[in-house]
mmCIF file of C-alpha atoms and ligand atoms in Angstrom:
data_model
loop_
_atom_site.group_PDB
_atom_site.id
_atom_site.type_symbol
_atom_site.label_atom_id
_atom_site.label_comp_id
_atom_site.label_asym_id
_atom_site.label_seq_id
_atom_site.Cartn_x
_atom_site.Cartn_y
_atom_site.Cartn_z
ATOM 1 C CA UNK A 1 55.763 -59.114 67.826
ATOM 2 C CA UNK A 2 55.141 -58.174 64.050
ATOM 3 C CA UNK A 3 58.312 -59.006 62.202
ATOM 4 C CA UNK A 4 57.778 -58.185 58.663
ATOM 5 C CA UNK A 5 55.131 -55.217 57.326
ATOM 6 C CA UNK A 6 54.129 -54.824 54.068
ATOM 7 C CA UNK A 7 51.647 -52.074 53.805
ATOM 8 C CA UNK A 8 50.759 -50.608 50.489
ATOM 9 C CA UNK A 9 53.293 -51.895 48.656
ATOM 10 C CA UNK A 10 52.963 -50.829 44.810
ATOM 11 C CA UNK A 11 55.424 -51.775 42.208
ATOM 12 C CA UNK A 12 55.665 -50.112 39.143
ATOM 13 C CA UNK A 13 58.602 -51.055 35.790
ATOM 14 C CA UNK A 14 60.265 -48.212 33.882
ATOM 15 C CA UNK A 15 57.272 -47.496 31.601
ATOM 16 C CA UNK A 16 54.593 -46.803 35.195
ATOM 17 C CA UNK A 17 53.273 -50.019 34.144
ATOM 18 C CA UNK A 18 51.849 -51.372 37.884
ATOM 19 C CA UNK A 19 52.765 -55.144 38.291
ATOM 20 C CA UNK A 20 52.235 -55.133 42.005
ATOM 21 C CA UNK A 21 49.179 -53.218 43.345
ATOM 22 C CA UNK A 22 48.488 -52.058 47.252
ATOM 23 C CA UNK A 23 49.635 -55.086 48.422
ATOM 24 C CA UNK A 24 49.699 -54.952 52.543
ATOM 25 C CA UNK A 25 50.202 -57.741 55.317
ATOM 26 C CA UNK A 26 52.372 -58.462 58.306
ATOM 27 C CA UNK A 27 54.207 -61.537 59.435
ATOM 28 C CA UNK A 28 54.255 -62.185 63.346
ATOM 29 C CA UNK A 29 57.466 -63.982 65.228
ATOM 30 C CA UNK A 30 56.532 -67.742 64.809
ATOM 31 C CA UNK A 31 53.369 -66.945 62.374
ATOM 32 C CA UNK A 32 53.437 -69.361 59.042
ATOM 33 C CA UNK A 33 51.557 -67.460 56.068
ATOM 34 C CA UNK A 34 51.518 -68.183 52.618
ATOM 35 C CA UNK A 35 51.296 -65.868 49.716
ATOM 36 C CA UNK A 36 49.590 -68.108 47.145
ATOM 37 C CA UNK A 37 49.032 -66.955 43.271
ATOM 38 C CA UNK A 38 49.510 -68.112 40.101
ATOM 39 C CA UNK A 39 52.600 -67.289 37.814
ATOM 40 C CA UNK A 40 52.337 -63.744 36.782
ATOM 41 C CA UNK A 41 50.608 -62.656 39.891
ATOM 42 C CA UNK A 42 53.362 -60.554 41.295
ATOM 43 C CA UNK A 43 54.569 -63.250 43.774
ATOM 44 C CA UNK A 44 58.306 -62.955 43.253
ATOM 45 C CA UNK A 45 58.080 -59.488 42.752
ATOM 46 C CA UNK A 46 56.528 -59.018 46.625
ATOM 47 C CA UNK A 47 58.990 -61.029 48.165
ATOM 48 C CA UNK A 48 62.275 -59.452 45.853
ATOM 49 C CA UNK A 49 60.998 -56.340 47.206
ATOM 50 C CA UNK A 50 60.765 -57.160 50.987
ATOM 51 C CA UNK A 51 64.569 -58.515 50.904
ATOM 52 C CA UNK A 52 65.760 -54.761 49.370
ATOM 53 C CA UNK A 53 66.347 -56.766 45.960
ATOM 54 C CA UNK A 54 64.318 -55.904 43.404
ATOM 55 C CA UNK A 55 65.403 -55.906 39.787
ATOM 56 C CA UNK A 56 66.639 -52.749 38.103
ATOM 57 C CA UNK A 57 64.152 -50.721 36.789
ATOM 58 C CA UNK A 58 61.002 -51.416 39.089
ATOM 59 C CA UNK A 59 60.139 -49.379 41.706
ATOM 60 C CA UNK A 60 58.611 -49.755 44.774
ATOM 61 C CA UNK A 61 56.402 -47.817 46.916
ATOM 62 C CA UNK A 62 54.685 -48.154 50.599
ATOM 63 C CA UNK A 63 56.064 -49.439 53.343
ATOM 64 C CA UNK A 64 58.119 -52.692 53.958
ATOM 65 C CA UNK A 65 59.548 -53.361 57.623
ATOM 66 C CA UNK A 66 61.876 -55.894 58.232
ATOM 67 C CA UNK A 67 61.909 -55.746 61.978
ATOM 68 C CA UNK A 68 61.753 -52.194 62.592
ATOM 69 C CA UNK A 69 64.289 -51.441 59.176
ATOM 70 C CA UNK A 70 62.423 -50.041 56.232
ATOM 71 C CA UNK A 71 63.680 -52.011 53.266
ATOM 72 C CA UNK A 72 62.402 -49.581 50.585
ATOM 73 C CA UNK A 73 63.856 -46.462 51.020
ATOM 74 C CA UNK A 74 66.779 -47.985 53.048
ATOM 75 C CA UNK A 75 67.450 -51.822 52.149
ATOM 76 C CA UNK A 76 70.384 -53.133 53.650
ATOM 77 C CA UNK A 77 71.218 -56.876 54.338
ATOM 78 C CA UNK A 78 68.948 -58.382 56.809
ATOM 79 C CA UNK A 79 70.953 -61.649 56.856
ATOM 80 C CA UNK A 80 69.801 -62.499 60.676
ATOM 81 C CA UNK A 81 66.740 -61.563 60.727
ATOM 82 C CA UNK A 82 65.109 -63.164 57.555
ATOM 83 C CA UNK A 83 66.605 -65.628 55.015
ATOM 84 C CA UNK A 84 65.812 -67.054 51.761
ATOM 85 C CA UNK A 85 65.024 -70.247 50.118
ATOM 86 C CA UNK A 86 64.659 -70.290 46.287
ATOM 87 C CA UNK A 87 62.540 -72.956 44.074
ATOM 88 C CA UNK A 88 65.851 -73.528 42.383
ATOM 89 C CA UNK A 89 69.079 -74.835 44.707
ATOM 90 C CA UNK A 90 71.312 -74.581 42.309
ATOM 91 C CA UNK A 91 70.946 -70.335 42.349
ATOM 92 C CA UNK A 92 71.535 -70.555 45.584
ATOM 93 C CA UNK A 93 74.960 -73.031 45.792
ATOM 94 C CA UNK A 94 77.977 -71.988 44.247
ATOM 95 C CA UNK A 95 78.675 -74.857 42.012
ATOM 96 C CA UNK A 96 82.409 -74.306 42.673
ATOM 97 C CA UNK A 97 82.525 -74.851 46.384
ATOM 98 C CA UNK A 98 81.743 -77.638 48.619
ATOM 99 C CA UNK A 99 78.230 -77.969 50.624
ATOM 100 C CA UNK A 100 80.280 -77.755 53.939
ATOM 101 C CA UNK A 101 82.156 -74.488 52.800
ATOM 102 C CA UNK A 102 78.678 -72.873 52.000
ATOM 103 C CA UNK A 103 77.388 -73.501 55.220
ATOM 104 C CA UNK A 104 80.637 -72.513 57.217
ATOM 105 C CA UNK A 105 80.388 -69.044 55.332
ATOM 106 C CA UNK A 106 77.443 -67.340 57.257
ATOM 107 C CA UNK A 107 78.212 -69.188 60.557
ATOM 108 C CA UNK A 108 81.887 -67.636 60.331
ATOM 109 C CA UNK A 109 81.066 -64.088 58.884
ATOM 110 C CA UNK A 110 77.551 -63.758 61.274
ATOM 111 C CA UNK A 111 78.822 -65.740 64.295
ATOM 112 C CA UNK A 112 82.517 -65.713 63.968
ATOM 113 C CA UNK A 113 83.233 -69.504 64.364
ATOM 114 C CA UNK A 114 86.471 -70.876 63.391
ATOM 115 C CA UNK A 115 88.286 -74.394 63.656
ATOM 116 C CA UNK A 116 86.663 -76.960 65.471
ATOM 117 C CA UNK A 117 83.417 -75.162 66.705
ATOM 118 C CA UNK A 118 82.639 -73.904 62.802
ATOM 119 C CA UNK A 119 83.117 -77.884 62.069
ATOM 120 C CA UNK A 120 80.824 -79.235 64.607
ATOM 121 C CA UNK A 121 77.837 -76.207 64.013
ATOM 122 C CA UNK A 122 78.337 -76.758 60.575
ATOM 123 C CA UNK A 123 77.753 -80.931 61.380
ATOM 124 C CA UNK A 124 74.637 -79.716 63.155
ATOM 125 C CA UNK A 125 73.331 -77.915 60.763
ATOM 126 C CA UNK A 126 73.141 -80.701 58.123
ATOM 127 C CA UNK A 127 71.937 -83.049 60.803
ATOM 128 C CA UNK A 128 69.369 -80.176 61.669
ATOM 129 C CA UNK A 129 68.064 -80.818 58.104
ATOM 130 C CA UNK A 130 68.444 -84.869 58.910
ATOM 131 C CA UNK A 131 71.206 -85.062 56.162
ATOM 132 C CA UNK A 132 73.056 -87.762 58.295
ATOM 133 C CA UNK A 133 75.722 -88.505 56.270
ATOM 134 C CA UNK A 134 77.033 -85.104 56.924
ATOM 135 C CA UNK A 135 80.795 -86.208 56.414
ATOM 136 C CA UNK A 136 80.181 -86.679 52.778
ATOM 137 C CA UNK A 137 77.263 -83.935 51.943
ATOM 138 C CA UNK A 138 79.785 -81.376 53.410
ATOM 139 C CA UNK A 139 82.957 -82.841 51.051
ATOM 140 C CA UNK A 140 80.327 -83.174 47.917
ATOM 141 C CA UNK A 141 79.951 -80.051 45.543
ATOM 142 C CA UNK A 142 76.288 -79.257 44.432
ATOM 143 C CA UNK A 143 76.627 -81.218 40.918
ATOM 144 C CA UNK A 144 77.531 -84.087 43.453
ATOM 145 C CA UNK A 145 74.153 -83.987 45.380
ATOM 146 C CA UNK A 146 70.300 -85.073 44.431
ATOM 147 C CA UNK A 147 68.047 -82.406 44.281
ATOM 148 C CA UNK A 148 66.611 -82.811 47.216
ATOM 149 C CA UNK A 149 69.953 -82.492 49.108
ATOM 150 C CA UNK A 150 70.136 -79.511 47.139
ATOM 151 C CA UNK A 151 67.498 -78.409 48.837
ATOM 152 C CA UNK A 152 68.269 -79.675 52.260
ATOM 153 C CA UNK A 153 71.763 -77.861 52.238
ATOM 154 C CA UNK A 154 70.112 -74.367 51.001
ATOM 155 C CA UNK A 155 67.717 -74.936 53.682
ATOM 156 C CA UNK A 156 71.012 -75.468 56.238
ATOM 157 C CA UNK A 157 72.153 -72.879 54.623
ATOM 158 C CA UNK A 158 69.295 -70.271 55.050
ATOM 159 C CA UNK A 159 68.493 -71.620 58.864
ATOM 160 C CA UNK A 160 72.546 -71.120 59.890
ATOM 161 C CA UNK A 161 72.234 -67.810 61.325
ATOM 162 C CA UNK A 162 68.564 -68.944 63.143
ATOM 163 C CA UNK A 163 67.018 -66.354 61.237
ATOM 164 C CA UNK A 164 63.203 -64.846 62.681
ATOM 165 C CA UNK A 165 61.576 -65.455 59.631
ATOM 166 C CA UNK A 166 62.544 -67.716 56.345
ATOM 167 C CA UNK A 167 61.216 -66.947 53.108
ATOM 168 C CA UNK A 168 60.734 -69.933 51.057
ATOM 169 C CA UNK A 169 59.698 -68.909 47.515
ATOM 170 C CA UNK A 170 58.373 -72.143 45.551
ATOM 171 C CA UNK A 171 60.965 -74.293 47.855
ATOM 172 C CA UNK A 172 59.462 -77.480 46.754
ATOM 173 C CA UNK A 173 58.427 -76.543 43.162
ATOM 174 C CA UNK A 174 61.625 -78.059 41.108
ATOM 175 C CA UNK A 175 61.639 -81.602 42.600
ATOM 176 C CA UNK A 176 60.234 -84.962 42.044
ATOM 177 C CA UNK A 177 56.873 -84.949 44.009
ATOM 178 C CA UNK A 178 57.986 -87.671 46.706
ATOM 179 C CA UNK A 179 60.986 -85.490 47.593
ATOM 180 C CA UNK A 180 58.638 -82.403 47.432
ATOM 181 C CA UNK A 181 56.593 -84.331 50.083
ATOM 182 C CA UNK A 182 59.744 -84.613 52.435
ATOM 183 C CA UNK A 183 60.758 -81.106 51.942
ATOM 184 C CA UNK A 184 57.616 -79.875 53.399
ATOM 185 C CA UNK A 185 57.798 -82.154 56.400
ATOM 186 C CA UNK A 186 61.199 -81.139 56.902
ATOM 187 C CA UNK A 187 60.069 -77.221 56.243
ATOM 188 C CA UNK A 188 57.339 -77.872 58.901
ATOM 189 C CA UNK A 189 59.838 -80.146 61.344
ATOM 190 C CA UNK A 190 62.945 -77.486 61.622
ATOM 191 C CA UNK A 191 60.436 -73.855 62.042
ATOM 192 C CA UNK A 192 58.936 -75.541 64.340
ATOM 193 C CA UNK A 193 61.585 -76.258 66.656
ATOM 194 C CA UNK A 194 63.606 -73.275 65.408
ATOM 195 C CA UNK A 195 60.689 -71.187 66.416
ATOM 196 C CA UNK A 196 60.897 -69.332 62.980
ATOM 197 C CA UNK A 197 58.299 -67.319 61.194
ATOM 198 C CA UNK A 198 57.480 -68.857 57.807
ATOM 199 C CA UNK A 199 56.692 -66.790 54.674
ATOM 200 C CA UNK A 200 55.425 -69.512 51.999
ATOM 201 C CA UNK A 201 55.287 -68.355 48.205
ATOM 202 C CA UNK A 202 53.430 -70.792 45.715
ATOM 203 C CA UNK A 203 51.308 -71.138 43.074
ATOM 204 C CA UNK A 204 50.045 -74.548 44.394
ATOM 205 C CA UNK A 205 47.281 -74.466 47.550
ATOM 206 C CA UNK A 206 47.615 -78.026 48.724
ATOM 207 C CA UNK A 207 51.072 -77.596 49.249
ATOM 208 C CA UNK A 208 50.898 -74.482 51.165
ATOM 209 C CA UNK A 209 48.281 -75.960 52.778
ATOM 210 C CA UNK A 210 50.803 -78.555 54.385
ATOM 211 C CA UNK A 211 52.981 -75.895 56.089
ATOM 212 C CA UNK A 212 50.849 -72.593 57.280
ATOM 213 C CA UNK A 213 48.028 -71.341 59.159
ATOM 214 C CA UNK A 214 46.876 -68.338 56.974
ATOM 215 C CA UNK A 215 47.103 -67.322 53.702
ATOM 216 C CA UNK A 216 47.200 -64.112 51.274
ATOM 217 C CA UNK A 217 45.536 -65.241 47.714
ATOM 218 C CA UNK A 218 47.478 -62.642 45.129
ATOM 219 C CA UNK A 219 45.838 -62.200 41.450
ATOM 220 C CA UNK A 220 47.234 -59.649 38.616
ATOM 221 C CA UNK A 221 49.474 -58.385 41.584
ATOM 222 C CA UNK A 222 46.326 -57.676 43.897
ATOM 223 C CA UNK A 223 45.513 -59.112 47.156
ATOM 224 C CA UNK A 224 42.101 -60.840 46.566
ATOM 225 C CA UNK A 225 41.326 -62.970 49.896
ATOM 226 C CA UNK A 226 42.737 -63.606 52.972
ATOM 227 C CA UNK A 227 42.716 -65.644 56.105
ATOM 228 C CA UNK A 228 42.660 -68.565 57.884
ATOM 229 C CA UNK A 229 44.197 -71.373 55.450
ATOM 230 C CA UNK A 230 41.541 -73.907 56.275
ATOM 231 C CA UNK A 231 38.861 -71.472 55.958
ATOM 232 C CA UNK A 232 39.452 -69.977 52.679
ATOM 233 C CA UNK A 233 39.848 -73.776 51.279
ATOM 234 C CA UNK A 234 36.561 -74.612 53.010
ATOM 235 C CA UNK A 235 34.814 -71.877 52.301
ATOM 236 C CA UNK A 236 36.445 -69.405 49.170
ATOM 237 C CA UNK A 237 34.981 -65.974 49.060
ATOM 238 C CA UNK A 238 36.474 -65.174 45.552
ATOM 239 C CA UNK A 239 35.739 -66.228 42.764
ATOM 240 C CA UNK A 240 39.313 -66.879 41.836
ATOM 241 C CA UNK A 241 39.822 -68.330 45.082
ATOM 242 C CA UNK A 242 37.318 -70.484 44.075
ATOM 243 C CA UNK A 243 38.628 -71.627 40.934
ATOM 244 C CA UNK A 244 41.888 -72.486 42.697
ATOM 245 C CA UNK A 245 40.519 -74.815 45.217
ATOM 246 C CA UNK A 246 38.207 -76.434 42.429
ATOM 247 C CA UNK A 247 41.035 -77.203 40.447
ATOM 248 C CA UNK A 248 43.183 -78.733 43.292
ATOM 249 C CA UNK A 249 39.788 -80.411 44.368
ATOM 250 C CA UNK A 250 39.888 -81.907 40.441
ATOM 251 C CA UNK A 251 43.752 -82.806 40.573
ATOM 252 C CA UNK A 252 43.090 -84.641 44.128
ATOM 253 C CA UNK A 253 39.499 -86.916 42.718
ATOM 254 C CA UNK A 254 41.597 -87.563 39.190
ATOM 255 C CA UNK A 255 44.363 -88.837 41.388
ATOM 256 C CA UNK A 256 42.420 -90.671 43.907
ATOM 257 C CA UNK A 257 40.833 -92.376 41.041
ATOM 258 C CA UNK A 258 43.870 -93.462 39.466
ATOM 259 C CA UNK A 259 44.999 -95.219 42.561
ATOM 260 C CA UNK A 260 44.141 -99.005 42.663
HETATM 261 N N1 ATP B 1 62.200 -57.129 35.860
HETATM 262 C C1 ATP B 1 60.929 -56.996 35.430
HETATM 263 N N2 ATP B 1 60.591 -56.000 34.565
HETATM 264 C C2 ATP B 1 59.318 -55.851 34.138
HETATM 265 N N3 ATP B 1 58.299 -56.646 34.495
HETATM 266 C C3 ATP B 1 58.564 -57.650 35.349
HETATM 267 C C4 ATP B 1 59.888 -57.890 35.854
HETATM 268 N N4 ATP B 1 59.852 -58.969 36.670
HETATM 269 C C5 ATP B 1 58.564 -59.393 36.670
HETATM 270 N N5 ATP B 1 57.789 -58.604 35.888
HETATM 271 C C6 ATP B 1 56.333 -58.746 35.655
HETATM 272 O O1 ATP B 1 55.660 -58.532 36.899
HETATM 273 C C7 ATP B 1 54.565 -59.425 37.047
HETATM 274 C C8 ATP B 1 54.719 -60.212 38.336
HETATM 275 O O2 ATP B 1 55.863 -61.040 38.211
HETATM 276 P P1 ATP B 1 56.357 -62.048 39.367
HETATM 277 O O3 ATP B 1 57.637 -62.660 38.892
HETATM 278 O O4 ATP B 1 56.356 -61.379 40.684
HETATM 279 O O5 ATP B 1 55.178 -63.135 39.326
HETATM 280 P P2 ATP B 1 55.114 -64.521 40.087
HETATM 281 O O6 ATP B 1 53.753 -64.566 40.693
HETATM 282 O O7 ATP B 1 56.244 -64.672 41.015
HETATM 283 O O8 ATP B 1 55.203 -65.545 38.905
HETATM 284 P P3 ATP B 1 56.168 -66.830 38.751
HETATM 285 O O9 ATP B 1 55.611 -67.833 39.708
HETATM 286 O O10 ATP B 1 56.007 -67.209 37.324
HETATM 287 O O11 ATP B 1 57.550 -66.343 39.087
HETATM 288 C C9 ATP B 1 54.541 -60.285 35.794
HETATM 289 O O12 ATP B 1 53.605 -59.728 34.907
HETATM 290 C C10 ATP B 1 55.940 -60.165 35.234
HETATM 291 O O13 ATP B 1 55.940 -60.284 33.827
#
């Protein structure tokens, strides 16, 4: 079942200037596909757009389906169906309120737990993103937390409702690379046994790499390759594809060199 359609999407800024151009691809229940491009390339843009949130002053045309709703001409929330996780935490959390309270809020407004059930899903929900001291992570307030708890409770956070599909727009981009390495084992761990599409946004290939089967390579806002994440890393059709996989090839021998 096709979850999310994007199928000629164009966006345009006040002045008809395009910044994203025919852009069109589905996401299936349980597929993992990344949109991979460098800054600039319109990645943000795509996914602002398919959550009925782009910026004032763009506009979007084509199609975008979020399970059957069309989220240009009609966005609306689509809180249970898809969710969000941002490169940055921190715009996620509300500095002013504890971790707990932030997960408790969609389980009580989507599934209407109270008391002693909203404790114990909101207990499982931390544990779900194997933050075991869950006690203390749902007393501590963001500033309290390490970045990659940060990241672990907007991932709780985003996963609450059991969404269909999670958008996770540069999710590991903003943290140390060892905690950017358990991120994306922890990404791969809970879709998996949540059963959740994954929509992957990045600008790096090895780290998409990690978590999804297929890929969309965007450039200037353009769709230039797709498939099959293995194949278009074994064998690029693009030239720009091509530069991207030499340059992670270069970052992987300069590294492998430096190692003793
Ligand atoms: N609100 C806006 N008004 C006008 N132009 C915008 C706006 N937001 C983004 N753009 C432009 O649209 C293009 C695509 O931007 P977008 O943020 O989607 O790129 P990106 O691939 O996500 O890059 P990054 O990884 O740096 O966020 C860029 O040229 C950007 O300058």
């Amino acid at each position: 079942m096709t979850l999310l359609t994007v199928d000629g999407l164009t966006i345009r800024d006040a002045s008809g200037k395009t910044l994203v151009e025919d852009v069109s691809f589905a996401v299936g229940a349980g597929d993992r596909v990344a949109l991979i491009g460098e800054s600039g390339s319109g990645k943000s843009l795509t996914s602002l757009a398919m959550m009925g949130l782009l910026p004032p002053g763009l506009t979007a045309s084509g199609q975008i389906r979020l399970d059957g709703a069309d989220m240009i001409t009609a966005p609306q929330g689509r809180g249970q169906v898809a969710a969000v996780v941002f490169q940055e935490p921190l715009t996620a959390l509300d500095p002013l309120m504890t971790a707990g309270r932030q997960i408790a809020a969609p389980l009580r407004r989507f599934q209407g737990l109270r008391g002693a059930a909203l404790r114990s899903a909101v207990h499982d929900n931390l544990a779900a993103v194997r933050l075991t001291d869950s006690d203390r992570i749902a007393r501590s307030y963001p500033h309290q937390l390490s970045g990659g708890q940060r990241q672990r409770v907007a991932i709780a956070m985003a996963l609450a409702c059991k969404p269909r599909l999670l958008i996770a727009d540069e999710p590991t981009t903003a943290l140390d690379v060892t905690v950017q390495s358990e991120i994306l084992d922890l990404l791969d761990r809970v879709v998996t046994e949540q059963g959740t599409a994954l929509l992957f946004i990045t600008h790096d290939l090895p780290v998409a790499a990690r978590v999804v089967h297929d890929t969309h390579v965007l450039r200037d806002g353009r769709i230039v390759e797709s498939g099959p994440i293995a194949r278009v890393i074994a064998e690029p059709s693009h030239p720009y594809t091509r530069t991207l996989v030499d340059s992670a090839r270069r970052f992987d021998t300069a590294l492998q060199r430096r190692r003793p």
